[in-house]
Short mmCIF file of C-alpha atoms in Angstrom, two decimals:
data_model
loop_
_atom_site.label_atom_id
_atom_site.label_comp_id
_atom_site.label_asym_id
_atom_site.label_seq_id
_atom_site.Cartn_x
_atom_site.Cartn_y
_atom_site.Cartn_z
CA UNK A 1042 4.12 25.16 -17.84
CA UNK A 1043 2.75 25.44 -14.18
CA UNK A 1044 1.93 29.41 -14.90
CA UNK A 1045 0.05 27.80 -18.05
CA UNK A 1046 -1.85 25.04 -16.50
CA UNK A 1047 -2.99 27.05 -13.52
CA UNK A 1048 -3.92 29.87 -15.82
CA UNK A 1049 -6.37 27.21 -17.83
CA UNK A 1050 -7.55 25.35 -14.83
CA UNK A 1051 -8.67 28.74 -13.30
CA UNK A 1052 -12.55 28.02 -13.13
CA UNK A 1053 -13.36 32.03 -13.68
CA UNK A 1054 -11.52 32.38 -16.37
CA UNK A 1055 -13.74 33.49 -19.81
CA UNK A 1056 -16.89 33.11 -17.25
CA UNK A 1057 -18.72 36.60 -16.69
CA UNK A 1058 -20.92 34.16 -14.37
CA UNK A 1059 -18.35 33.01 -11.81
CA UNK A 1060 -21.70 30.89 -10.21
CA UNK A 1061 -21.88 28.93 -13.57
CA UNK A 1062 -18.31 28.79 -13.00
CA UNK A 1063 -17.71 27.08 -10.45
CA UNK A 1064 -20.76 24.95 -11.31
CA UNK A 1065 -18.81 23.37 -13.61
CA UNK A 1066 -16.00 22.57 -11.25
CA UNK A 1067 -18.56 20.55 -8.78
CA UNK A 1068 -20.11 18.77 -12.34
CA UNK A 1069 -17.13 16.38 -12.96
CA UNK A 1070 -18.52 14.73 -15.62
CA UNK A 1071 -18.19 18.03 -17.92
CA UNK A 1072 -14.27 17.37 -17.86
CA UNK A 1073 -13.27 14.95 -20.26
CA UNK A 1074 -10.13 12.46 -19.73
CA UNK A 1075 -7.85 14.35 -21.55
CA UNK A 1076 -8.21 17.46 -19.19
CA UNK A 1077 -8.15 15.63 -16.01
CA UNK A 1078 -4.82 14.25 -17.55
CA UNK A 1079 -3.34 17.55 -18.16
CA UNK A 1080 -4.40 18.47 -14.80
CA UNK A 1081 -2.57 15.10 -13.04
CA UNK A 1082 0.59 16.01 -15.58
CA UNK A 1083 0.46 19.64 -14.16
CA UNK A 1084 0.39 18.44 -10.49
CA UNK A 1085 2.77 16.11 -10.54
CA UNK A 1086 5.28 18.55 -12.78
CA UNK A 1087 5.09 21.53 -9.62
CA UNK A 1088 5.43 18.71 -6.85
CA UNK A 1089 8.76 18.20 -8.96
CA UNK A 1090 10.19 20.96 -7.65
CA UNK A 1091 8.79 20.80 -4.24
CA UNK A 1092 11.53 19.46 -1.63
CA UNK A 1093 10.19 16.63 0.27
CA UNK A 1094 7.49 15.00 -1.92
CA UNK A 1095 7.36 11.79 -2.01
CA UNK A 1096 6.99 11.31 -6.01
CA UNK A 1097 6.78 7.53 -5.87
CA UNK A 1098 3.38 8.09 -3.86
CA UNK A 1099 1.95 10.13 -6.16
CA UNK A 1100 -0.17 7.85 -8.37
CA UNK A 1101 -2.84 9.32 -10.65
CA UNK A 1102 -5.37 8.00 -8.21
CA UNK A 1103 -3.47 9.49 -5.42
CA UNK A 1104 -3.41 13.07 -7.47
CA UNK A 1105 -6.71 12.73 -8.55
CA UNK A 1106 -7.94 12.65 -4.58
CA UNK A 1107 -6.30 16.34 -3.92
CA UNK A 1108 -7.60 17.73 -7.17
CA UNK A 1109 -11.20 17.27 -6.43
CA UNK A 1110 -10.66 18.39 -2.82
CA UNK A 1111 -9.24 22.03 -4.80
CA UNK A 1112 -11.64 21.44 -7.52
CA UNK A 1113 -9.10 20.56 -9.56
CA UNK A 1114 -6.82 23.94 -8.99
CA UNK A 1115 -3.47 22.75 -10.06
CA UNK A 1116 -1.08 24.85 -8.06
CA UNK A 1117 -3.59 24.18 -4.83
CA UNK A 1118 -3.96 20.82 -4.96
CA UNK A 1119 -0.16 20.25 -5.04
CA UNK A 1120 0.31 22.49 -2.04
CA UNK A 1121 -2.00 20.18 -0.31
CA UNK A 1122 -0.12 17.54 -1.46
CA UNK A 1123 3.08 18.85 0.25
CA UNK A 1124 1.37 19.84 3.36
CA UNK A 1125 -0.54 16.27 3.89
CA UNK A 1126 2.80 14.32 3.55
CA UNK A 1127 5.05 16.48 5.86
CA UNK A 1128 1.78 16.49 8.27
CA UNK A 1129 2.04 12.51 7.89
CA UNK A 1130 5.96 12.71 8.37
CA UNK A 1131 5.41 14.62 11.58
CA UNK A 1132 2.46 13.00 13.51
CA UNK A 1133 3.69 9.38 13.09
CA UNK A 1134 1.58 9.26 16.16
CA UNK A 1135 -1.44 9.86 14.70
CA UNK A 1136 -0.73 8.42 10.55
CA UNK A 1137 1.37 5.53 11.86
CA UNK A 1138 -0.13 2.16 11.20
CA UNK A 1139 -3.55 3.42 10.36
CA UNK A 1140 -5.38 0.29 9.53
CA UNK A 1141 -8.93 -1.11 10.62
CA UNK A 1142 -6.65 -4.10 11.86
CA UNK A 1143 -5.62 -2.54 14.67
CA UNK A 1144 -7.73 -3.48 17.65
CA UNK A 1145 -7.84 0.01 19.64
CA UNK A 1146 -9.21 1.52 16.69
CA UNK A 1147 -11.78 -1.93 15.81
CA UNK A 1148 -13.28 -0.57 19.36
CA UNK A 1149 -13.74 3.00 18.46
CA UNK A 1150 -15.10 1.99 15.00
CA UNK A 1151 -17.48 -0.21 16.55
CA UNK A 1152 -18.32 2.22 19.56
CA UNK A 1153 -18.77 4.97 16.92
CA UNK A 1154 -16.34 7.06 17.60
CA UNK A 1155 -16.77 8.23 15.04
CA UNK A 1156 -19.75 7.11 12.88
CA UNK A 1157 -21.06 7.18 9.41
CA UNK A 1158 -24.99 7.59 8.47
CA UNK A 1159 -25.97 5.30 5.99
CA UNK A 1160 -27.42 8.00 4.09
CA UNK A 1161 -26.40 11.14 1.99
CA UNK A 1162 -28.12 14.66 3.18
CA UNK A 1163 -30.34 16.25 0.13
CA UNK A 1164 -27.23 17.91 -1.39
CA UNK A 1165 -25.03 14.46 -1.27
CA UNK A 1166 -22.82 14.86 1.11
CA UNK A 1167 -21.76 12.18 3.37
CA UNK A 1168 -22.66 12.71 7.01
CA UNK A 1169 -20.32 11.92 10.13
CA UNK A 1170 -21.82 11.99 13.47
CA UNK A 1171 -19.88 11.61 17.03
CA UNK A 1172 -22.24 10.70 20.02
CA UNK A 1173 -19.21 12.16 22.56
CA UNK A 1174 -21.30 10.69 25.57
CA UNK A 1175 -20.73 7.07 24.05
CA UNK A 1176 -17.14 7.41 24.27
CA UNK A 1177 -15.01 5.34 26.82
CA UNK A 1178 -12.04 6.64 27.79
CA UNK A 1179 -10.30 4.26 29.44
CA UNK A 1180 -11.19 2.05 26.41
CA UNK A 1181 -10.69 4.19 23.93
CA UNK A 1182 -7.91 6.85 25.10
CA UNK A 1183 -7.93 10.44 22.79
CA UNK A 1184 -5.06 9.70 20.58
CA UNK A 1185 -7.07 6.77 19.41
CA UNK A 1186 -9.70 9.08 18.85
CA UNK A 1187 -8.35 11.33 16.92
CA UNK A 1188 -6.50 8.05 14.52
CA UNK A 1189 -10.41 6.53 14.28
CA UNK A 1190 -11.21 9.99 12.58
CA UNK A 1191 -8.44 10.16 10.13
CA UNK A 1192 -8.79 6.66 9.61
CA UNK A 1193 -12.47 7.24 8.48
CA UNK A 1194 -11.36 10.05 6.47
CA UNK A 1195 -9.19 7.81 5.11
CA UNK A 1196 -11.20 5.31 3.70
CA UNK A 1197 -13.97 7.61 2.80
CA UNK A 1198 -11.65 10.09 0.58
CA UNK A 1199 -11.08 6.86 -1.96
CA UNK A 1200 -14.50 7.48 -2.60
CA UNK A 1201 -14.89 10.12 -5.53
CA UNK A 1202 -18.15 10.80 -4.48
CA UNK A 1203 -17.42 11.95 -1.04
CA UNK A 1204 -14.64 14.54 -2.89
CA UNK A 1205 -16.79 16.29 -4.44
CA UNK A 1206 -19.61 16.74 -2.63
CA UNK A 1207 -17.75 17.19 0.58
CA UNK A 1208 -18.42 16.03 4.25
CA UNK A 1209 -20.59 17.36 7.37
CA UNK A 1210 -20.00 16.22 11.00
CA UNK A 1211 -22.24 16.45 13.82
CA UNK A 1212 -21.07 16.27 17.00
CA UNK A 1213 -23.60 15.68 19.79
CA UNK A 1214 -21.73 16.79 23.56
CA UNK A 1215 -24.94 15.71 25.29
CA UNK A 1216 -24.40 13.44 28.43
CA UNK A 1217 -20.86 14.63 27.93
CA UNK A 1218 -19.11 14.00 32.30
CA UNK A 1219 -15.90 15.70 33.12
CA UNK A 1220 -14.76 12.75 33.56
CA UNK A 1221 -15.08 12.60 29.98
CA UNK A 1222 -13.88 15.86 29.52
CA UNK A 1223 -10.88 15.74 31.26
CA UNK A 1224 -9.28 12.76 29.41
CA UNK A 1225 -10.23 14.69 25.99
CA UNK A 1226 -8.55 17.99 27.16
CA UNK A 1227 -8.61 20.76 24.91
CA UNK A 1228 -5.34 20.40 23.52
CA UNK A 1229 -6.75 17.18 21.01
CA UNK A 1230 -9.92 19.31 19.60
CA UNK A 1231 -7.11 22.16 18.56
CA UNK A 1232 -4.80 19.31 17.35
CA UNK A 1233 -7.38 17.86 15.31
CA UNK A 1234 -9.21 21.45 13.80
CA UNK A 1235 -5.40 22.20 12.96
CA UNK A 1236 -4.77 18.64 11.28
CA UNK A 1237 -8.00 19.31 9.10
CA UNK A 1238 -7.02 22.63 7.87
CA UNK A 1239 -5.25 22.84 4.70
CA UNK A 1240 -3.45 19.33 5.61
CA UNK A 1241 -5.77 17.20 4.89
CA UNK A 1242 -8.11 16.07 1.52
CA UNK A 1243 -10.71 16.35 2.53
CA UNK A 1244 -13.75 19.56 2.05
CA UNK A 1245 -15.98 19.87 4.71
CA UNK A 1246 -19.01 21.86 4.14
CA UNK A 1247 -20.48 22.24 8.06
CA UNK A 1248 -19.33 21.58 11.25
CA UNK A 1249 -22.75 21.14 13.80
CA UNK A 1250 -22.32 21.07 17.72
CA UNK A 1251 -24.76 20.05 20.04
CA UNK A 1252 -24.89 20.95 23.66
CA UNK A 1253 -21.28 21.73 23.46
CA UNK A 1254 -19.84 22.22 26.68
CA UNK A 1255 -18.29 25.83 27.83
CA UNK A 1256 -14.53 24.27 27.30
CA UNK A 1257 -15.33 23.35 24.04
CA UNK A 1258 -16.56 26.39 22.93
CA UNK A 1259 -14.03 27.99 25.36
CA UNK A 1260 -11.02 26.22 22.53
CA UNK A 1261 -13.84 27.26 19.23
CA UNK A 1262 -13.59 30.74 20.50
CA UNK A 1263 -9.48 30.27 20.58
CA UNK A 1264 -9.54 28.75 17.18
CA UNK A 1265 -11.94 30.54 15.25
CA UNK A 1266 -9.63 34.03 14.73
CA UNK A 1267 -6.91 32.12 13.39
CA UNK A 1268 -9.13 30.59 10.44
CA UNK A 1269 -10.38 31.76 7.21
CA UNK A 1270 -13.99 33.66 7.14
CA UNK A 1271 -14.76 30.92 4.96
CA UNK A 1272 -14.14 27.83 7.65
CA UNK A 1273 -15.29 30.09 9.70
CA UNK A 1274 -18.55 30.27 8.72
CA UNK A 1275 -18.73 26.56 8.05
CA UNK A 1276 -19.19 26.04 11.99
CA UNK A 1277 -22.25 26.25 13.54
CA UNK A 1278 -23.11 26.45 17.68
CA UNK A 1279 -26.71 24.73 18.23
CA UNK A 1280 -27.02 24.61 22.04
CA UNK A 1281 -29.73 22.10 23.01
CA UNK A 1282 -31.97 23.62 20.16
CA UNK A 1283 -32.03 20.39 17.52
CA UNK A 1284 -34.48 22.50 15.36
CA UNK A 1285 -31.89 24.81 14.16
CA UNK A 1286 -29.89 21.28 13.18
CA UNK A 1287 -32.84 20.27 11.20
CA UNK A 1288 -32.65 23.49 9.23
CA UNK A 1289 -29.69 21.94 7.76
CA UNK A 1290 -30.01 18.09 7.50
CA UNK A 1291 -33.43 16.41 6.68
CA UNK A 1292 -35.28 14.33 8.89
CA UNK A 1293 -34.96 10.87 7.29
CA UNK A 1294 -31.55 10.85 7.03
CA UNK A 1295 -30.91 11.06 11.23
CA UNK A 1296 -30.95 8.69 14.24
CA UNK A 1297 -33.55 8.94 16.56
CA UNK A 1298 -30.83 10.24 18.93
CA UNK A 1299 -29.99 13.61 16.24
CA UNK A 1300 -34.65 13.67 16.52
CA UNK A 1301 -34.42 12.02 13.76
CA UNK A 1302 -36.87 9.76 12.12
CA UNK A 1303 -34.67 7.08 11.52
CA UNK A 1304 -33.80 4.69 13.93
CA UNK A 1305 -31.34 4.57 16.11
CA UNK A 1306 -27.60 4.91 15.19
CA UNK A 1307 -25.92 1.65 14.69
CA UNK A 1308 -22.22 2.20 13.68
CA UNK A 1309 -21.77 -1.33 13.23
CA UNK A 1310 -23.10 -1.03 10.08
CA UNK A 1311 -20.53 0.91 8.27
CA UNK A 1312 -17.62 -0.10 10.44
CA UNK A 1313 -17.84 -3.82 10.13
CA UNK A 1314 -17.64 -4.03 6.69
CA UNK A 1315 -14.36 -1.61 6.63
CA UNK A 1316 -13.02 -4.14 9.46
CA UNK A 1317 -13.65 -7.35 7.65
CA UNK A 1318 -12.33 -5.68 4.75
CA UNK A 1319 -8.84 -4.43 6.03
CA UNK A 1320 -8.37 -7.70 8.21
CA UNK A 1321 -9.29 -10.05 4.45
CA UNK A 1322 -6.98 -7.76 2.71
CA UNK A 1323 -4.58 -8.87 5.12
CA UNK A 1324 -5.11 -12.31 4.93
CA UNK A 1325 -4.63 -12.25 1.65
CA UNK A 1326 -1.24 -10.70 1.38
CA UNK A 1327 -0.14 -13.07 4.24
CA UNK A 1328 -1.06 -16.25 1.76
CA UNK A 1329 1.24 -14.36 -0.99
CA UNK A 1330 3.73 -13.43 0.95
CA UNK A 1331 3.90 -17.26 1.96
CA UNK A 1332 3.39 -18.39 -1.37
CA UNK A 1333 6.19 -16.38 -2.66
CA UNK A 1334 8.83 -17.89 -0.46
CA UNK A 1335 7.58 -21.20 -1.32
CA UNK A 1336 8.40 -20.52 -4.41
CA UNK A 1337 11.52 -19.53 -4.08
CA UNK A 1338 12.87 -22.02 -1.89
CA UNK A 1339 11.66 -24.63 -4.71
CA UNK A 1340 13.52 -22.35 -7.20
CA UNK A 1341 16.23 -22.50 -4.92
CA UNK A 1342 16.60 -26.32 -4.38
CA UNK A 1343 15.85 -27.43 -8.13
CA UNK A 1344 18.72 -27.40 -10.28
CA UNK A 1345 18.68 -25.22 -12.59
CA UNK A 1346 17.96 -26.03 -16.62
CA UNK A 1347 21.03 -26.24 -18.31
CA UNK A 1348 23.30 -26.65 -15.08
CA UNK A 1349 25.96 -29.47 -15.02
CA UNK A 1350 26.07 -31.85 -11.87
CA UNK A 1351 29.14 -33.91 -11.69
CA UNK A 1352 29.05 -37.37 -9.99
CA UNK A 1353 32.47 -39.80 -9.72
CA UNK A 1354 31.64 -43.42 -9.15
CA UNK A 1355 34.78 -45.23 -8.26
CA UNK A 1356 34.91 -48.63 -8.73
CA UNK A 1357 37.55 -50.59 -6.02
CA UNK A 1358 37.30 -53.95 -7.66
CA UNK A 1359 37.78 -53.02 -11.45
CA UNK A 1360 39.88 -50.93 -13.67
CA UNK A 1361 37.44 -48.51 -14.31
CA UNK A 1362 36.38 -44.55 -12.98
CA UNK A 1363 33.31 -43.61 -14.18
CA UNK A 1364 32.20 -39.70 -14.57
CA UNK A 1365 28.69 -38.90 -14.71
CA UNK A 1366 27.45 -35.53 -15.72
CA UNK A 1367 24.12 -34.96 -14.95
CA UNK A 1368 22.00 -31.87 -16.44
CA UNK A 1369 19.28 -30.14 -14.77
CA UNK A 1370 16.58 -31.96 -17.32
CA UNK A 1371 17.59 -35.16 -16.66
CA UNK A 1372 20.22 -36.31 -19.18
CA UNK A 1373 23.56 -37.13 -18.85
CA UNK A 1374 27.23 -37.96 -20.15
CA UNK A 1375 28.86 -40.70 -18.93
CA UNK A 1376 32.69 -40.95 -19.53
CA UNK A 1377 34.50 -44.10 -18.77
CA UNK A 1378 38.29 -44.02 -17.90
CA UNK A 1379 40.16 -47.21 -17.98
CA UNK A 1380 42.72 -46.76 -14.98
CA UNK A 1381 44.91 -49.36 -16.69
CA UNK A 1382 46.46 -47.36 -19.29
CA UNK A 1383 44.31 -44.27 -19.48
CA UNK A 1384 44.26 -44.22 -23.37
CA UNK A 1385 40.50 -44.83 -24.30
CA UNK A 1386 37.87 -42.71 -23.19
CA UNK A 1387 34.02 -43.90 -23.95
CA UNK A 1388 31.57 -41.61 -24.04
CA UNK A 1389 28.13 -41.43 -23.82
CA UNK A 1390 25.76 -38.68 -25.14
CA UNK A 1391 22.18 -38.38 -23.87
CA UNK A 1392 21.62 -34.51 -24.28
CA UNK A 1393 18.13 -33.67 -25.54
CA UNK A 1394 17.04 -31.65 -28.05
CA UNK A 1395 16.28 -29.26 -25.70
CA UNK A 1396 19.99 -28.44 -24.49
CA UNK A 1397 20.93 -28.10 -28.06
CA UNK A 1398 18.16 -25.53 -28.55
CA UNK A 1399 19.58 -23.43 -25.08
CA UNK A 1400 23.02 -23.64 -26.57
CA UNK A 1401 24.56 -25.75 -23.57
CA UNK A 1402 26.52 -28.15 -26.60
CA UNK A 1403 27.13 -24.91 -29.44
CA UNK A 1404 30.43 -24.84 -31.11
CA UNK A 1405 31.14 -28.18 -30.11
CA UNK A 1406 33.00 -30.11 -32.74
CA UNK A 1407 33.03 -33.19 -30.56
CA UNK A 1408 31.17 -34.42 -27.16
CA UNK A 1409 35.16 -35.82 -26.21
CA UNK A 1410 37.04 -33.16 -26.92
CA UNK A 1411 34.56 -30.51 -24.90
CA UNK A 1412 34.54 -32.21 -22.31
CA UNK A 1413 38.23 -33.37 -22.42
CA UNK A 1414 39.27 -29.77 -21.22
CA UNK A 1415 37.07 -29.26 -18.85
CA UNK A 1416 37.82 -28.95 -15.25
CA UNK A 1417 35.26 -31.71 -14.21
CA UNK A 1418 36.78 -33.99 -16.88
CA UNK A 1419 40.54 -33.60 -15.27
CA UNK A 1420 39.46 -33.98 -11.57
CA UNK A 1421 37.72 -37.45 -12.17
CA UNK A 1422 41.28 -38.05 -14.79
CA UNK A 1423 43.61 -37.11 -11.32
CA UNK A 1424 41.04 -39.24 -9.16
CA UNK A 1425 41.83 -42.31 -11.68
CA UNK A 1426 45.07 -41.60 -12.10
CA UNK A 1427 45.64 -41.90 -8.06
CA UNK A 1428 43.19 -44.99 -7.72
CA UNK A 1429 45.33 -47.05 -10.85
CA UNK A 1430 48.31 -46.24 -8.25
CA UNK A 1431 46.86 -47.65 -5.26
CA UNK A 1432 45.51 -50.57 -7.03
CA UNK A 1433 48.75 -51.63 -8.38
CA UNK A 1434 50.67 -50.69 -5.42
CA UNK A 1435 47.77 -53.33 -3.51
CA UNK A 1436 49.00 -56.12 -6.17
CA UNK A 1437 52.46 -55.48 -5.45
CA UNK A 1438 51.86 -56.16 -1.61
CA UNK A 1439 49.77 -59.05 -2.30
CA UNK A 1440 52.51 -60.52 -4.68
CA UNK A 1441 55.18 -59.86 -2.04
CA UNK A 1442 52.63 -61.97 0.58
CA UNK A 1443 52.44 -64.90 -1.76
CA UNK A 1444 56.23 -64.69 -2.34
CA UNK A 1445 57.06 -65.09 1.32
#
């Protein structure tokens, strides 16, 4: 079945144009919703079989994300699949807890570190920019870096739009101190090119550095042979020349900081509606969670339809015990013992209609006789029994008094 699907999902198969090919791959709306089932059957069918999946993760939606990121080749997109979760499993440090509620990563957001333009380039692609000399490092330490990225990623990827057109970064190293430089180390730009490849779903079309520093392009040269031609070639070295830049993005779409004719870069404006969002979202289930366990401590304290409450009223100065059953709607039997002789028992039905509908007095041929061997009915008979004892034993003692 995998062998099938992979075979029909193959986008130059029965195309002598392999351009017009894979054309159709990047127009989505040529599929139809019966093939993009297929394809989330296939996917989830060969992750199946793959040790370590978490199936119970792997919502249509969820599918759906790594299909467009391998334009929609089955077998591919479930190897990225595998690779993304045990790359989650593994850098708890970096996956753990990634929220816009946490406050480390509300600074970096804010400080835009990293940032998102506002607008797409002419091809639609959404556009990522790092100003490197705007980071703090003492405020913002590298690991937190590197979670602000993924957690941009993140939200963007939930975005259909941004999985099929794909992603381009800029990264501007101008004004970049060692200072700087020494609290990024070139360990985290390798940890974070190696996180990106093939782990993550996510297609990047072009990599731009500015003014990179000779460390930086120091760990690029380190990196570079152990990638594909193709990623390869997606990374491009710009020095202090921004022309060259502009020969790939437009104008209007860049800050005045990228010479762009826009003005200048404000990552407030894509961050704090992603903060507001996660902290609301949190808010929210807070209120549920609270309402929940309101609701079941009031389950908890109300008695339950249908559920019997006994109740013994003992009566010192008479003859009578009196047993009150109490349902959980409200009505009751009363039975009346008379402690004298024990022979008559008066009864008192008040059951609605509605405990006859629930069944709670089926197959009963008479109120007396149910109830006569019950358990309830013979503790409130032993309580009488022992109270007609003590009562006449009392007007024995009294007699005795008078007597003397």
């Amino acid at each position: 079945m995998a062998e099938y699907c992979e075979y029909m999902w193959d986008p130059t198969r029965g195309h002598p144009n392999h351009a017009l090919a894979r054309s159709i791959y990047q127009d989505q709306s040529r599929f139809n919703i019966r093939d993009k089932k297929l394809a989330i059957k296939t996917v989830r069918a060969i992750l199946r079989d793959m040790p370590g999946v978490e199936l119970k993760d792997c919502t249509d939606e969820y599918i759906t994300r790594f299909l467009l990121a391998r334009k929609y080749r089955t077998e591919q997109a479930a190897a990225l699949i595998a690779a993304y979760q045990a790359q989650i499993a593994h850098r708890q440090d970096i996956f753990g807890n990634l929220t816009a509620r946490d406050p480390a990563l509300q600074r970096a957001l804010r400080a835009g570190i990293p940032g998102v333009l506002p607008a797409r380039d002419r091809k639609g692609r959404c556009v990522l920019i790092i100003l490197a000399s705007q980071w703090d490092p003492i405020a913002i330490p590298a690991l937190v870096v590197q979670r602000a990225i993924f957690l941009v990623l993140e939200t963007l990827i939930q975005d259909p739009r941004n999985q099929q057109s794909g992603f381009v970064a800029v990264v501007d190293w101008s004004g970049f101190s060692l200072r700087q430089g020494g609290a990024l180390g070139a360990g985290a730009l390798r940890n974070l090119i190696s996180a990106l490849r093939g782990r993550f779903p996510a297609r990047f079309k072009a990599i731009h550095f500015l003014s990179a520093p000779l460390y930086v392009q120091a760990t690029l040269a380190l990196v570079k042979p152990f990638l594909d031609e193709k990623t390869r070639n997606k990374i491009y070295l710009h020095g202090n020349n921004l022309s060259t830049l502009h020969q790939h993005l437009p104008l209007d779409i860049l800050p005045a900081e990228l010479g762009g004719t826009g003005p200048g870069f404000n990552p407030g404006l894509w961050a704090e509606p992603v903060i507001h969002s996660a902290i609301k979202e949190a808010e929210v289930a807070m209120q549920n969670g609270q309402q929940n366990e309101q609701h079941i401590e009031n389950s908890s304290e109300q008695p339950r339809k249908g559920s019997v409450v006994t109740v013994v009223e003992m009566h010192t100065n008479g003859d009578d015990a009196t047993s009150k059953r109490e349902a959980g709607d409200g009505s009751e039997s009363r039975i009346t013992t008379n402690v004298s002789d024990c022979n008559s028992i008066e009864m008192k039905n008040m059951a609605s209609p509605d405990d006859i509908n629930l069944g709670h007095l089926d197959d009963m041929d008479s109120p007396a006789e149910k109830l006569s061997n019950s358990s309830d009915f013979k503790i409130v008979q032993r309580e009488a029994d022992e109270s007609m004892h003590e009562s006449h034993n009392t007007q024995i003692e009294e007699k005795r008094n008078l007597i003397s």
